[in-house]
Coordinates of C-alpha atoms and ligand atoms in Angstrom, one line a residue:
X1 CA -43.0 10.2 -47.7
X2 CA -40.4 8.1 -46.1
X3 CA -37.5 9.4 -47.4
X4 CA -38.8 12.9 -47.6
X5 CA -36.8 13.9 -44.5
X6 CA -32.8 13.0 -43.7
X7 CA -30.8 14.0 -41.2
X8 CA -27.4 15.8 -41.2
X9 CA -25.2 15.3 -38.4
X10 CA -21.9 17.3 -38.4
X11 CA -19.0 15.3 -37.4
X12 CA -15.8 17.0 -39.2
X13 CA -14.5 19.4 -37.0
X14 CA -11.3 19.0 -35.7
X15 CA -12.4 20.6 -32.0
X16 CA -9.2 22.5 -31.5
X17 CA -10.3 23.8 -27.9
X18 CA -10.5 20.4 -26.5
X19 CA -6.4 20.2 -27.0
X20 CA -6.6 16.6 -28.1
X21 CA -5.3 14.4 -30.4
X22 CA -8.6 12.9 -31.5
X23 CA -11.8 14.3 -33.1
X24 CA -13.6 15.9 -30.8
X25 CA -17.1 13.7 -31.3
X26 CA -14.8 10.7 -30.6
X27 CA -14.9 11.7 -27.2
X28 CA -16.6 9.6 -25.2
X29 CA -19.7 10.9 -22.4
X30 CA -21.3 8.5 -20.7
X31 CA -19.5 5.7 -21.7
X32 CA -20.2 6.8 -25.8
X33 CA -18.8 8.6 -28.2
X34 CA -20.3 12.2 -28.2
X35 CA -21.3 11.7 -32.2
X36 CA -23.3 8.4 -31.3
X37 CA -25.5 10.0 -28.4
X38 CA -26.6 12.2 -31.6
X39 CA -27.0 9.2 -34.0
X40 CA -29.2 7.5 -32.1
X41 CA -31.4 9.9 -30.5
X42 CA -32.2 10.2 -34.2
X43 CA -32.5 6.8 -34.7
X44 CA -35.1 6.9 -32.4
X45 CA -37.3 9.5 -34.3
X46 CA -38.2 5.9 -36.3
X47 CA -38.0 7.8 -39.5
X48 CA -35.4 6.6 -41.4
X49 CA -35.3 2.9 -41.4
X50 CA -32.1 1.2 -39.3
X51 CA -31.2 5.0 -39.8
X52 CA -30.4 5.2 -43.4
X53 CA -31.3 8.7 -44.0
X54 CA -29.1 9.6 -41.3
X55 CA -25.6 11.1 -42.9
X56 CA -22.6 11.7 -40.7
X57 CA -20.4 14.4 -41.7
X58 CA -17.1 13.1 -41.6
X59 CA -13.0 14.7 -42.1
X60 CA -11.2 14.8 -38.9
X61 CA -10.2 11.2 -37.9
X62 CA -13.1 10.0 -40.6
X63 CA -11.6 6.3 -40.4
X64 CA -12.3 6.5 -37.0
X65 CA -15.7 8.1 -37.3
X66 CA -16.9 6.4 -39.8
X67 CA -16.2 3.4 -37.9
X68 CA -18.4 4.5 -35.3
X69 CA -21.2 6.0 -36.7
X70 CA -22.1 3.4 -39.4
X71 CA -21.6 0.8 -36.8
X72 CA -24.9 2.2 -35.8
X73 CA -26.6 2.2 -39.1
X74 CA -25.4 6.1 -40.2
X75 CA -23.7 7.0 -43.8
X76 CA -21.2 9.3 -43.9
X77 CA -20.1 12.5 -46.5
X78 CA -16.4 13.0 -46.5
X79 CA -15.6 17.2 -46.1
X80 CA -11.9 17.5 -47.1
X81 CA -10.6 20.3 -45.9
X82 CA -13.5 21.3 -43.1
X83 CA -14.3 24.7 -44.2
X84 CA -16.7 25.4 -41.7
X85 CA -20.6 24.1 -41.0
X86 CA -22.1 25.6 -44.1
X87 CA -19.5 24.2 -46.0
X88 CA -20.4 20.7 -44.3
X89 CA -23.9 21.0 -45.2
X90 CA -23.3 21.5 -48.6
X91 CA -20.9 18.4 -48.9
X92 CA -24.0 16.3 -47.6
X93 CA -26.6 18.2 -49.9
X94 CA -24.4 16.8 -53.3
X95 CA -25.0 13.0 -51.4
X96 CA -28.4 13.1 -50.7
X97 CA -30.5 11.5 -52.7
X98 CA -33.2 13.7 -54.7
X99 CA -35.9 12.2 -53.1
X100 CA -34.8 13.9 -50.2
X101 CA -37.1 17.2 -49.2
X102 CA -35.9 18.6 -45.8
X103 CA -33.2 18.3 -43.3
X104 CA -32.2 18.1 -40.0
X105 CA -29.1 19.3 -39.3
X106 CA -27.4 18.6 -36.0
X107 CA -23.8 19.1 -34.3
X108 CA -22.2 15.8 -33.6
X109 CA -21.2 17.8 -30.6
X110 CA -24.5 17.6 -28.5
X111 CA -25.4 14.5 -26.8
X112 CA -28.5 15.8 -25.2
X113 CA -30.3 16.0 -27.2
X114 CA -33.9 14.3 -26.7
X115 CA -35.9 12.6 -29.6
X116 CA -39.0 14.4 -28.5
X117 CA -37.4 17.8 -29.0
X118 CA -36.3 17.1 -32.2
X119 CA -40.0 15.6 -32.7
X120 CA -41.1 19.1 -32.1
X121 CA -38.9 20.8 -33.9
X122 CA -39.9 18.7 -36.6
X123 CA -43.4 19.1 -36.2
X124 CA -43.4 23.2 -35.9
X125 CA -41.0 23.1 -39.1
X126 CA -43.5 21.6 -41.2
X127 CA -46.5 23.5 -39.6
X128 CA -45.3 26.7 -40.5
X129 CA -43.9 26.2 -43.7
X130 CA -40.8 27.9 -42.9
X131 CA -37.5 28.0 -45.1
X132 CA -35.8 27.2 -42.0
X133 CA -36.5 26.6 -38.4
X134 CA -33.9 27.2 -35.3
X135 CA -34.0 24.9 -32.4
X136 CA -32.8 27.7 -29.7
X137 CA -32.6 27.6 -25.7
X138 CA -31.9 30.2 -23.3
X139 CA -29.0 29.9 -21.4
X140 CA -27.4 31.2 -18.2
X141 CA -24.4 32.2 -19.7
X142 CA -24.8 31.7 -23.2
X143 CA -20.9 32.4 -24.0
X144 CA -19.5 30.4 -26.9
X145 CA -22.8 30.3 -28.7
X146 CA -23.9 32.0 -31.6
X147 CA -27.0 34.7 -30.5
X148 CA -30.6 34.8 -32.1
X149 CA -31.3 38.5 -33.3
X150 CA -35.3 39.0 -33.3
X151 CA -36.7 42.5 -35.0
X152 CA -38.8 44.2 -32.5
X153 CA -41.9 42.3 -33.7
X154 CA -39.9 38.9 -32.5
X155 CA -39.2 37.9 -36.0
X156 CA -35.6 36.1 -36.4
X157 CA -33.8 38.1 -38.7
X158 CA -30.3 36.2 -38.0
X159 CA -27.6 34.5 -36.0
X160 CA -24.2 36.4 -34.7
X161 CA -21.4 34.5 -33.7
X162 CA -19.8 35.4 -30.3
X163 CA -17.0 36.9 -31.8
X164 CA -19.2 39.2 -34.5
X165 CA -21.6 40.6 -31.3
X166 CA -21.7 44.0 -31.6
X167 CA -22.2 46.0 -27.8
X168 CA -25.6 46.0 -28.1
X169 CA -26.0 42.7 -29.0
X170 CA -24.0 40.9 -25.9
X171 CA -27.2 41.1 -23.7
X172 CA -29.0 38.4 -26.1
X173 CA -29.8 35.7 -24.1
X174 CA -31.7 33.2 -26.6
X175 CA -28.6 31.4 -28.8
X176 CA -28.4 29.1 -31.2
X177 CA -28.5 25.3 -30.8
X178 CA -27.0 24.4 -34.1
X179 CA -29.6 22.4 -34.4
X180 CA -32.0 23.4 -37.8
X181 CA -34.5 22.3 -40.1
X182 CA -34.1 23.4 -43.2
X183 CA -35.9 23.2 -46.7
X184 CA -33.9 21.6 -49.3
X185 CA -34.6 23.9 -52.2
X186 CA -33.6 27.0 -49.4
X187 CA -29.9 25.6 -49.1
X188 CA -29.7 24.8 -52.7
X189 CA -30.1 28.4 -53.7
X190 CA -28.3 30.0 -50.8
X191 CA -25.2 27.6 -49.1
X192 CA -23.5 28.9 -52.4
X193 CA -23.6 32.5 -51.3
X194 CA -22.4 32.0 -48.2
X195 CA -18.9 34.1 -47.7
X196 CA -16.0 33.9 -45.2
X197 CA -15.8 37.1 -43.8
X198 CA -15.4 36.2 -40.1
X199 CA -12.4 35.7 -37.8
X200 CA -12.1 31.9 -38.6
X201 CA -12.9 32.1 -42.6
X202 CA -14.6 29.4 -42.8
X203 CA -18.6 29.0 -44.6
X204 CA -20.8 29.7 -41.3
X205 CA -23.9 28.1 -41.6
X206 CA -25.5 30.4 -39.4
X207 CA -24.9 33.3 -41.9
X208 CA -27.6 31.2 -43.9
X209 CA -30.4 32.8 -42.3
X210 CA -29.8 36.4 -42.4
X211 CA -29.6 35.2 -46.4
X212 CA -32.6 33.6 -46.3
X213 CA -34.6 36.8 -44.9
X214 CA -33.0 38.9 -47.2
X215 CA -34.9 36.9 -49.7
X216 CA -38.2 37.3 -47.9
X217 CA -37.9 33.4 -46.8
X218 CA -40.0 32.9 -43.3
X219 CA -37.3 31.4 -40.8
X220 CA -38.8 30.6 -37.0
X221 CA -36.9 29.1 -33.4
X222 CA -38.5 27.3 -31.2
X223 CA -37.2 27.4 -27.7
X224 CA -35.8 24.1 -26.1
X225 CA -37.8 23.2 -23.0
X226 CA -35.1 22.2 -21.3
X227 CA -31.5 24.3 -21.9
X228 CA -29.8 21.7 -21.0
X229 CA -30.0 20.3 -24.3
X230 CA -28.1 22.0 -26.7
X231 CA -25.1 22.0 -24.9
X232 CA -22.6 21.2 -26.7
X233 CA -18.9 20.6 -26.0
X234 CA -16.0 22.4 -27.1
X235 CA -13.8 22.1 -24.1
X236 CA -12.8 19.0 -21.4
X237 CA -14.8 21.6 -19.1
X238 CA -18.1 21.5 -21.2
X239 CA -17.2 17.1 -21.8
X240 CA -17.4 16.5 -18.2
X241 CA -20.1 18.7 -17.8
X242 CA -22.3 17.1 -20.2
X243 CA -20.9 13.7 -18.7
X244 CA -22.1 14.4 -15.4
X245 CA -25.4 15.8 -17.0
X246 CA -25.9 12.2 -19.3
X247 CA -24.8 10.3 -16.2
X248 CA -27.6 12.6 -14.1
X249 CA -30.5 11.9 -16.2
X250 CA -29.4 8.0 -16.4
X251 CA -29.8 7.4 -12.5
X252 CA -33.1 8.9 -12.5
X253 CA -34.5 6.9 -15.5
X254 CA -33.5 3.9 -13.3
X255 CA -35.0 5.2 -10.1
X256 CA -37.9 5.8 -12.3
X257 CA -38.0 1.9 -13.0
X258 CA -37.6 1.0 -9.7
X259 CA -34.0 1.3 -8.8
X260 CA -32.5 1.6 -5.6
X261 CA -29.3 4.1 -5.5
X262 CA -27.9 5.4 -3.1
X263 CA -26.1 8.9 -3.4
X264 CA -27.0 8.8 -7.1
X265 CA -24.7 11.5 -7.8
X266 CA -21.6 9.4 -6.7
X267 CA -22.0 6.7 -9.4
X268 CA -20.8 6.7 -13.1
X269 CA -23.6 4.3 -15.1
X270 CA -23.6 4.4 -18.6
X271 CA -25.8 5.1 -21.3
X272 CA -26.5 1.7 -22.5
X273 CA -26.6 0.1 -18.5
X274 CA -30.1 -1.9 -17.5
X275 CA -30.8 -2.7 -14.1
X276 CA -33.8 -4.7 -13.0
X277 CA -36.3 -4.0 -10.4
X278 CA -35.4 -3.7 -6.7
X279 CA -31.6 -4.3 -7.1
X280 CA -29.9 -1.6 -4.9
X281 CA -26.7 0.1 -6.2
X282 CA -24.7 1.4 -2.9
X283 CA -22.3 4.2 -3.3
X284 CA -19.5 4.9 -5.6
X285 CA -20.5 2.3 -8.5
X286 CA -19.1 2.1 -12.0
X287 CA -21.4 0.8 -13.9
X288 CA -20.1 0.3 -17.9
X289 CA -20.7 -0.4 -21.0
X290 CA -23.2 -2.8 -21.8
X291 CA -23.7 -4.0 -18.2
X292 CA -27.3 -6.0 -17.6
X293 CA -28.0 -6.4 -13.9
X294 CA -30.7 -8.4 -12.9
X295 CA -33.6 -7.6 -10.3
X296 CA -33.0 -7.9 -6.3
X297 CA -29.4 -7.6 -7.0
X298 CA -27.3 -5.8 -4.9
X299 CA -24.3 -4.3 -6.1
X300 CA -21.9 -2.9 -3.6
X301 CA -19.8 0.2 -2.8
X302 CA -17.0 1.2 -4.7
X303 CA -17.6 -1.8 -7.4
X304 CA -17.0 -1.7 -11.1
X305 CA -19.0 -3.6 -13.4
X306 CA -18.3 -3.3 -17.4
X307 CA -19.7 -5.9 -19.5
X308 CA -21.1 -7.4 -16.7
X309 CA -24.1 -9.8 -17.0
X310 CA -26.1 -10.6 -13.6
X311 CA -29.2 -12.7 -13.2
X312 CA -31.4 -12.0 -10.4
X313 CA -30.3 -12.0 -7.0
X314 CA -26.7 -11.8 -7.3
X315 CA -24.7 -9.9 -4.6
X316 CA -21.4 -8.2 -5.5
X317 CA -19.9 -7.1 -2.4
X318 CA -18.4 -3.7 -2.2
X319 CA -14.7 -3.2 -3.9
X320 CA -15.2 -5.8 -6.4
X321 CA -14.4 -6.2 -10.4
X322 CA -16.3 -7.1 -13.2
X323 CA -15.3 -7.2 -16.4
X324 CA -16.7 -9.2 -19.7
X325 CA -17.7 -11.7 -17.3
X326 CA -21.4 -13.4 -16.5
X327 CA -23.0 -14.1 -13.0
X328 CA -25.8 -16.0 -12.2
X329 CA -28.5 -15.9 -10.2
X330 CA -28.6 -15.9 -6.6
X331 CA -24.4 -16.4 -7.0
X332 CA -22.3 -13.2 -4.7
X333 CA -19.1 -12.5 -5.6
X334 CA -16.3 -10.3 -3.4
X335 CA -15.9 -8.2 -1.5
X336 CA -12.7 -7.5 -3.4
X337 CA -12.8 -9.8 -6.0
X338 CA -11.6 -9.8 -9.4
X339 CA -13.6 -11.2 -12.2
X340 CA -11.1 -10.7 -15.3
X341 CA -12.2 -11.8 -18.4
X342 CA -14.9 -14.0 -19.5
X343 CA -15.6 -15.5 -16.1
X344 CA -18.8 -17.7 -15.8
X345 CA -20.4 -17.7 -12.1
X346 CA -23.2 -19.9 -11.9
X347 CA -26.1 -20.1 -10.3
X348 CA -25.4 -19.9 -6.5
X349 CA -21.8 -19.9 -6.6
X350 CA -19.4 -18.1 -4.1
X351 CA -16.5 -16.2 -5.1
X352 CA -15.2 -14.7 -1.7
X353 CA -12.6 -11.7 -0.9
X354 CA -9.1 -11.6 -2.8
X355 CA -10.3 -14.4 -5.2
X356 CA -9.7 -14.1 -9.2
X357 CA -11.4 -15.7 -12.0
X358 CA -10.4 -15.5 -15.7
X359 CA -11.5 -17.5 -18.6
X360 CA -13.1 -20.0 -16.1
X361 CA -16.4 -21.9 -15.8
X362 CA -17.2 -21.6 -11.9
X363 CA -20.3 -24.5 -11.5
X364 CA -23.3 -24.4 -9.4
X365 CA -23.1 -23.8 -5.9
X366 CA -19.5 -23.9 -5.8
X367 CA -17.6 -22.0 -3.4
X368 CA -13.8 -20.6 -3.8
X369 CA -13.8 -18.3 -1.3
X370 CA -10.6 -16.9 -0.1
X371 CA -7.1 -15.7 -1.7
X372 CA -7.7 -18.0 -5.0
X373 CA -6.6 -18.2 -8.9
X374 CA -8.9 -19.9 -11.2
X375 CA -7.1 -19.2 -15.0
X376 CA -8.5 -21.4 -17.8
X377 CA -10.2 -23.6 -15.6
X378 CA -13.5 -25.5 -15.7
X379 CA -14.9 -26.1 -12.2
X380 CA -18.3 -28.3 -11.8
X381 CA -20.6 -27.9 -9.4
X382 CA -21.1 -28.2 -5.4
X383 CA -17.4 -28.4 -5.4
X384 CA -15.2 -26.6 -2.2
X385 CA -12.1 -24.6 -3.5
X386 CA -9.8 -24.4 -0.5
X387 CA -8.4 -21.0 1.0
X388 CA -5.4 -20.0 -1.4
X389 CA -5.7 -22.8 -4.4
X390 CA -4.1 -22.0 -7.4
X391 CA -4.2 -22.9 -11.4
X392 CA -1.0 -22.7 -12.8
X393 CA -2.0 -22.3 -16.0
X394 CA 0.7 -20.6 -17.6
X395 CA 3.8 -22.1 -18.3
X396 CA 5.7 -19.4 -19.2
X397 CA 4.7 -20.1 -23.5
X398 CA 1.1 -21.5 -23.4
X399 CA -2.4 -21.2 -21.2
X400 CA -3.4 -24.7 -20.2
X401 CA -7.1 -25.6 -18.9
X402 CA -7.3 -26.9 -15.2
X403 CA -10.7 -29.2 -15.4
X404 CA -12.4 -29.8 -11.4
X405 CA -15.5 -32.2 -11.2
X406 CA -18.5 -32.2 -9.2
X407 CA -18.4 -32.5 -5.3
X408 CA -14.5 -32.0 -5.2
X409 CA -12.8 -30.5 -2.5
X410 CA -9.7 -29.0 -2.9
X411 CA -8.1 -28.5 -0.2
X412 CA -6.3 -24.6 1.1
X413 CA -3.6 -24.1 -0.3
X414 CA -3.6 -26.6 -3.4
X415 CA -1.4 -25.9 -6.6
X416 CA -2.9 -27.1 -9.9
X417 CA 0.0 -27.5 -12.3
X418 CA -2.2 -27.7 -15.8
X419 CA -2.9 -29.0 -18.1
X420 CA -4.6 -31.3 -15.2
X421 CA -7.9 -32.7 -14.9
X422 CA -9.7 -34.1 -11.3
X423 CA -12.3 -36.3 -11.7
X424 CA -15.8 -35.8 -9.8
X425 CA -15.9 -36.6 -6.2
X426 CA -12.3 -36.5 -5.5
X427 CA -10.7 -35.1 -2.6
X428 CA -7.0 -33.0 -2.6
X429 CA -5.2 -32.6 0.5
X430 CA -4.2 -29.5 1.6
X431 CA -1.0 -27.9 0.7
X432 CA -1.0 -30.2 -2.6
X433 CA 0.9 -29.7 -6.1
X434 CA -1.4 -31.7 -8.3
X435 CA 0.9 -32.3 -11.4
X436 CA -1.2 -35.6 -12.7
X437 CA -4.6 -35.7 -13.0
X438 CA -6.8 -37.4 -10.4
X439 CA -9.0 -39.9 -10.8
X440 CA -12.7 -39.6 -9.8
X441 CA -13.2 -40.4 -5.8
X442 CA -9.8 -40.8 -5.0
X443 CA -7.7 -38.8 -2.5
X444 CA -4.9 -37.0 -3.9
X445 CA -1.8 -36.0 -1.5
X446 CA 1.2 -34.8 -3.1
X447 CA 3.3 -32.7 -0.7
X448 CA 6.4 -34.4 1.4
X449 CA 5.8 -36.2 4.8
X450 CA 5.8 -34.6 7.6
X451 CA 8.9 -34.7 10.5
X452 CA 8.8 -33.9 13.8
X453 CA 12.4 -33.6 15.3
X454 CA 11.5 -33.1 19.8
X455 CA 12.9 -30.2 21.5
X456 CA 14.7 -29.0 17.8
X457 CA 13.4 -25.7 18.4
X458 CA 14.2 -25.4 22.3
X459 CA 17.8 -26.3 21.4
X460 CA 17.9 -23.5 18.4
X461 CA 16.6 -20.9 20.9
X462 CA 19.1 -21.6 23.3
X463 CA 22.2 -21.8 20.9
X464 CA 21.0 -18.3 19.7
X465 CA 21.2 -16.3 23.4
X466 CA 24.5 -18.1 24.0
X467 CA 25.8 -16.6 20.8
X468 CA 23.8 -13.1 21.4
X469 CA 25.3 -12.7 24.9
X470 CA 29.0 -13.3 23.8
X471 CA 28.5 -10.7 21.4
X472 CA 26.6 -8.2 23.9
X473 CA 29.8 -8.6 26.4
X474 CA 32.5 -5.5 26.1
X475 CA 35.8 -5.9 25.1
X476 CA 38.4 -6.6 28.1
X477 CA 39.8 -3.2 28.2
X478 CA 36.6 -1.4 28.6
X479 CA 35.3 -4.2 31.2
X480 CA 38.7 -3.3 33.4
X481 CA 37.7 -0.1 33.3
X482 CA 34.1 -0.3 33.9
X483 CA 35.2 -2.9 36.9
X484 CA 36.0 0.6 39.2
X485 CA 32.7 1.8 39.2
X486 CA 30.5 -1.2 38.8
X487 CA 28.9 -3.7 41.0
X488 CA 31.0 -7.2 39.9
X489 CA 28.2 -9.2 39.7
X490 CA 25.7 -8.1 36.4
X491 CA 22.1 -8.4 37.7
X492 CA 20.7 -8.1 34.1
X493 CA 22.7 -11.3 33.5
X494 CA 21.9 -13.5 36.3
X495 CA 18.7 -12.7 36.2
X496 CA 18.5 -13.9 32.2
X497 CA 20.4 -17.7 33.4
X498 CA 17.5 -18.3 36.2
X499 CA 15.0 -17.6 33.5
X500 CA 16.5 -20.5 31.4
X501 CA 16.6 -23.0 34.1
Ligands
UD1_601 C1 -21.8 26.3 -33.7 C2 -22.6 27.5 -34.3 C3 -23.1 28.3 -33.2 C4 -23.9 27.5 -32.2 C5 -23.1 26.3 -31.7 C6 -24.0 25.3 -30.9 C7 -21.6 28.0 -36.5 C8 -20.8 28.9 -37.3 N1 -21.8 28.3 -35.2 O1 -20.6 26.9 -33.1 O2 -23.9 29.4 -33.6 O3 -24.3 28.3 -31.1 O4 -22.5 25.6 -32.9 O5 -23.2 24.3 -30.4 O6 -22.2 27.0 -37.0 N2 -18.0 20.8 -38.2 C9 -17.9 20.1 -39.4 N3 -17.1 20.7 -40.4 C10 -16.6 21.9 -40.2 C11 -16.7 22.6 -39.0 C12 -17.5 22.0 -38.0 O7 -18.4 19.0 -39.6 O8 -15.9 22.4 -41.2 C13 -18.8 20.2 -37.1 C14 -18.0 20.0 -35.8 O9 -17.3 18.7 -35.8 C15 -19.1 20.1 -34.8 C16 -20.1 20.9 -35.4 O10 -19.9 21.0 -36.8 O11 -19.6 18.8 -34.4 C17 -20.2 22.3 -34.8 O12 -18.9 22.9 -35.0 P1 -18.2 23.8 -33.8 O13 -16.9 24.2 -34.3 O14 -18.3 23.0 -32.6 O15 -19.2 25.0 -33.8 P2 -19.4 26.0 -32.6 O16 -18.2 27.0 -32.5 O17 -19.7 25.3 -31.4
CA602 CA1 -19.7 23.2 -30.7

């Protein structure tokens, strides 16, 4: 019984519409590859084991695919040259093993596709002991799609490709999925007979069923309760339409779970994203990859989070950046900060506006918060970064690691030349280059004194509108012949020496 069932996901095709220099089911919706929305809403049918009954159809880019697909527990069929979909199906039938009974076949175009529908499909197949069943949906504008013909008792009798329609034909609204069930035995005898007498010639899977009446074979569709579906992509149109569709159905799931968002339908969160209870996502949020957000978080406008892991409690102000980097609880990070890489915030910790953080250990309750670089750097906890400190980490060849203590405070303005380490307790005055390490407690100053030279800038000012004035005076010959028609003394003038005295 287990392996009884596989399923076929077609994943060869080139997708020439999309214009594009990779496979089409590379593509990526919602943050995944089109082909591995398919995988694993088969995966999820719990049939196949870790999804080893589950064969990817593979040709165009298959490195790439393959690469992909089996990463989630798929095999794959090589079809080399991609002669069309009943071609592809017949490339999978010679791997199969024999045990193997029926099939589901699927485009590794569709990423809507819902478990439960293929669950019914599944079910209706079996219950009506039909050579092959039709997943089918009825669309708006069903353009692109291949039509469901019914005899006038509602029997399907076949599948017409868009460009095949005949007039009478174009008001079908019901099309075809590309989503079957099939018996094996049925496309053992038939795939073979398949022809390529259609504008593409290629083998047309589709033309399958028309075959498979004409031998008296019992084929049925059942109707997709939800149209959306089936839609599959074969333009940039149709990939950002199903984008915003994946992207649609994601923000409800977490409002289901007790989600906070705000203008849902000006946020990008991806498939794999979880967010815990009562943390409020504010308007135009990224959220990618495998991001895990805590609960009462609060993640703020115009943030991007990929990789991201929160705790509970964490604030990201709005405008910040979060990549492949981990916050703890009750920390807050931004507004406008720039977590880079592998940034460690823990708990309680303040990163503040125009601060970044890569590769760096940021302890408990520390705070760095304004106009900072942290690179490389280890920082313990309780411990004040000053307004504009930076780890100079990089010497033009290597990264070195900056290493802070507990209870420092670094004061604004500090440079940390690493490879430097400052010991627990100690205290940096502002405006420092640290160059040697410092010692635990100890007060490290290491800028030049200070002098004061009195009235040096009084002097300066003066020397300057002596030398602007000489310059502002016209040449003699112009003066003499102002001197006619001008008042001798200058006002403007006289009035600028009082204002000195
Ligand atoms: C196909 C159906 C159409 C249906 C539509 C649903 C055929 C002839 N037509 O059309 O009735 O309404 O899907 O989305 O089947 N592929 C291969 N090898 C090939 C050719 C295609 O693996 O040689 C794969 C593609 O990568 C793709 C899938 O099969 O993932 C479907 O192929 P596509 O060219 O997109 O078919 P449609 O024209 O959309
Ligand atoms: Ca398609």
């Amino acid at each position: 019984m287990p392996s009884e069932l596989a399923t076929v996901i077609l994943a060869a095709g080139k997708g020439t519409r999309l214009k594009s220099d990779f496979a089409k089911v590379l593509h990526q919706a919602a943050g995944l590859p089109l082909v591995a929305h398919v995988v694993r809403a088969v995966t999820a049918l719990g049939r196949a084991r870790a999804g080893a009954l589950t064969w990817v159809v593979v040709g165009h880019q298959a490195d790439l695919v393959r690469h992909v697909v089996e990463g989630l527990g798929a095999r794959t069929v090589l079809q080399r040259p991609q002669l069309g979909t009943g071609h592809a199906v017949a490339q999978a039938l010679r791997a199969l093993p024999r045990s193997v009974r029926r099939l589901l076949v699927l485009p590794g175009d569709a990423p809507l596709i819902r478990t439960e529908t293929l669950r019914a499909l599944l079910a209706l197949h079996q219950q009506s002991g039909n050579a092959a069943t039709i997943l089918s949906a009825r669309l708006p504008d069903p353009a692109g799609y291949g039509r469901i013909v019914r005899s006038e008792s509602g029997s399907v009798e076949g599948i017409v490709e868009q460009k095949q329609l005949q007039p009478e034909q174009r008001g079908l609204l019901e099309v075809n999925s590309g989503m079957y069930c099939f018996e094996r035995a049925t496309l053992a005898a038939l795939l073979g007979r398949l022809g390529r007498d259609n504008p593409h010639r290629e083998y047309y899977l589709t033309d399958l069923i028309a075959l498979i009446r004409g031998q008296g074979g019992a084929v049925g569709a059942c109707l997709a309760p939800d149209p959306d579906e089936i839609l599959g992509v074969n333009t940039r149109a149709e990939l950002a339409r199903v984008d915003a569709l994946l992207g649609r159905r994601k923000a409800e799931a977490l409002m289901a779970a007790g989600v906070t968002l705000y203008q849902p339908e000006t946020l990008a969160i991806d498939a794999d994203v979880s967010v815990g209870v009562d943390t409020v996502v504010e308007r135009g949020v990224e959220l990618r990859g495998a991001t895990r957000i805590g609960r009462r978080c609060r993640i703020g406008a115009f943030s991007i989070l990929e990789n991201a892991v929160l705790g509970d409690d964490v604030i990201i102000r709005p405008h910040t950046l979060v990549f492949n980097s981990r916050v703890a609880a009750g920390a807050s990070v931004g507004p406008f900060a720039h977590l880079r890489d592998a940034a460690d915030i823990r708990q309680r910790a303040r990163i503040g506006n125009y601060v970044e953080v890569k590769k760096s250990v940021v302890g408990e309750n520390t705070k760095a918060q304004h106009l900072t670089y942290l690179g490389d750097a280890t920082v313990g906890r309780d411990t004040n970064i000053g307004a504009g400190t930076i780890t100079c980490n990089y010497d033009g060849v290597n990264k070195n690691p900056t290493s802070i203590g507990d209870y420092v405070f670094v004061g604004s303005g500090t440079e940390l030349v690493a490879p430097v380490r400052v010991g627990s307790g100690a205290y940096i005055a502002a405006g420092s280059t640290v160059t040697e390490n410092v010692p635990p407690d100890a007060l490290a100053i290491a800028r030049s004194r200070q002098l004061n030279k009195a009235g040096w800038a009084r002097t300066r000012r003066q020397k300057l509108a002596a030398a602007k004035a000489l310059k502002d005076e016209p040449p003699m010959g112009v003066r003499l012949a102002n001197a006619r028609h001008r008042p001798a003394k200058r006002p403007r003038k006289a009035a600028l020496r009082r204002r000195r005295k």
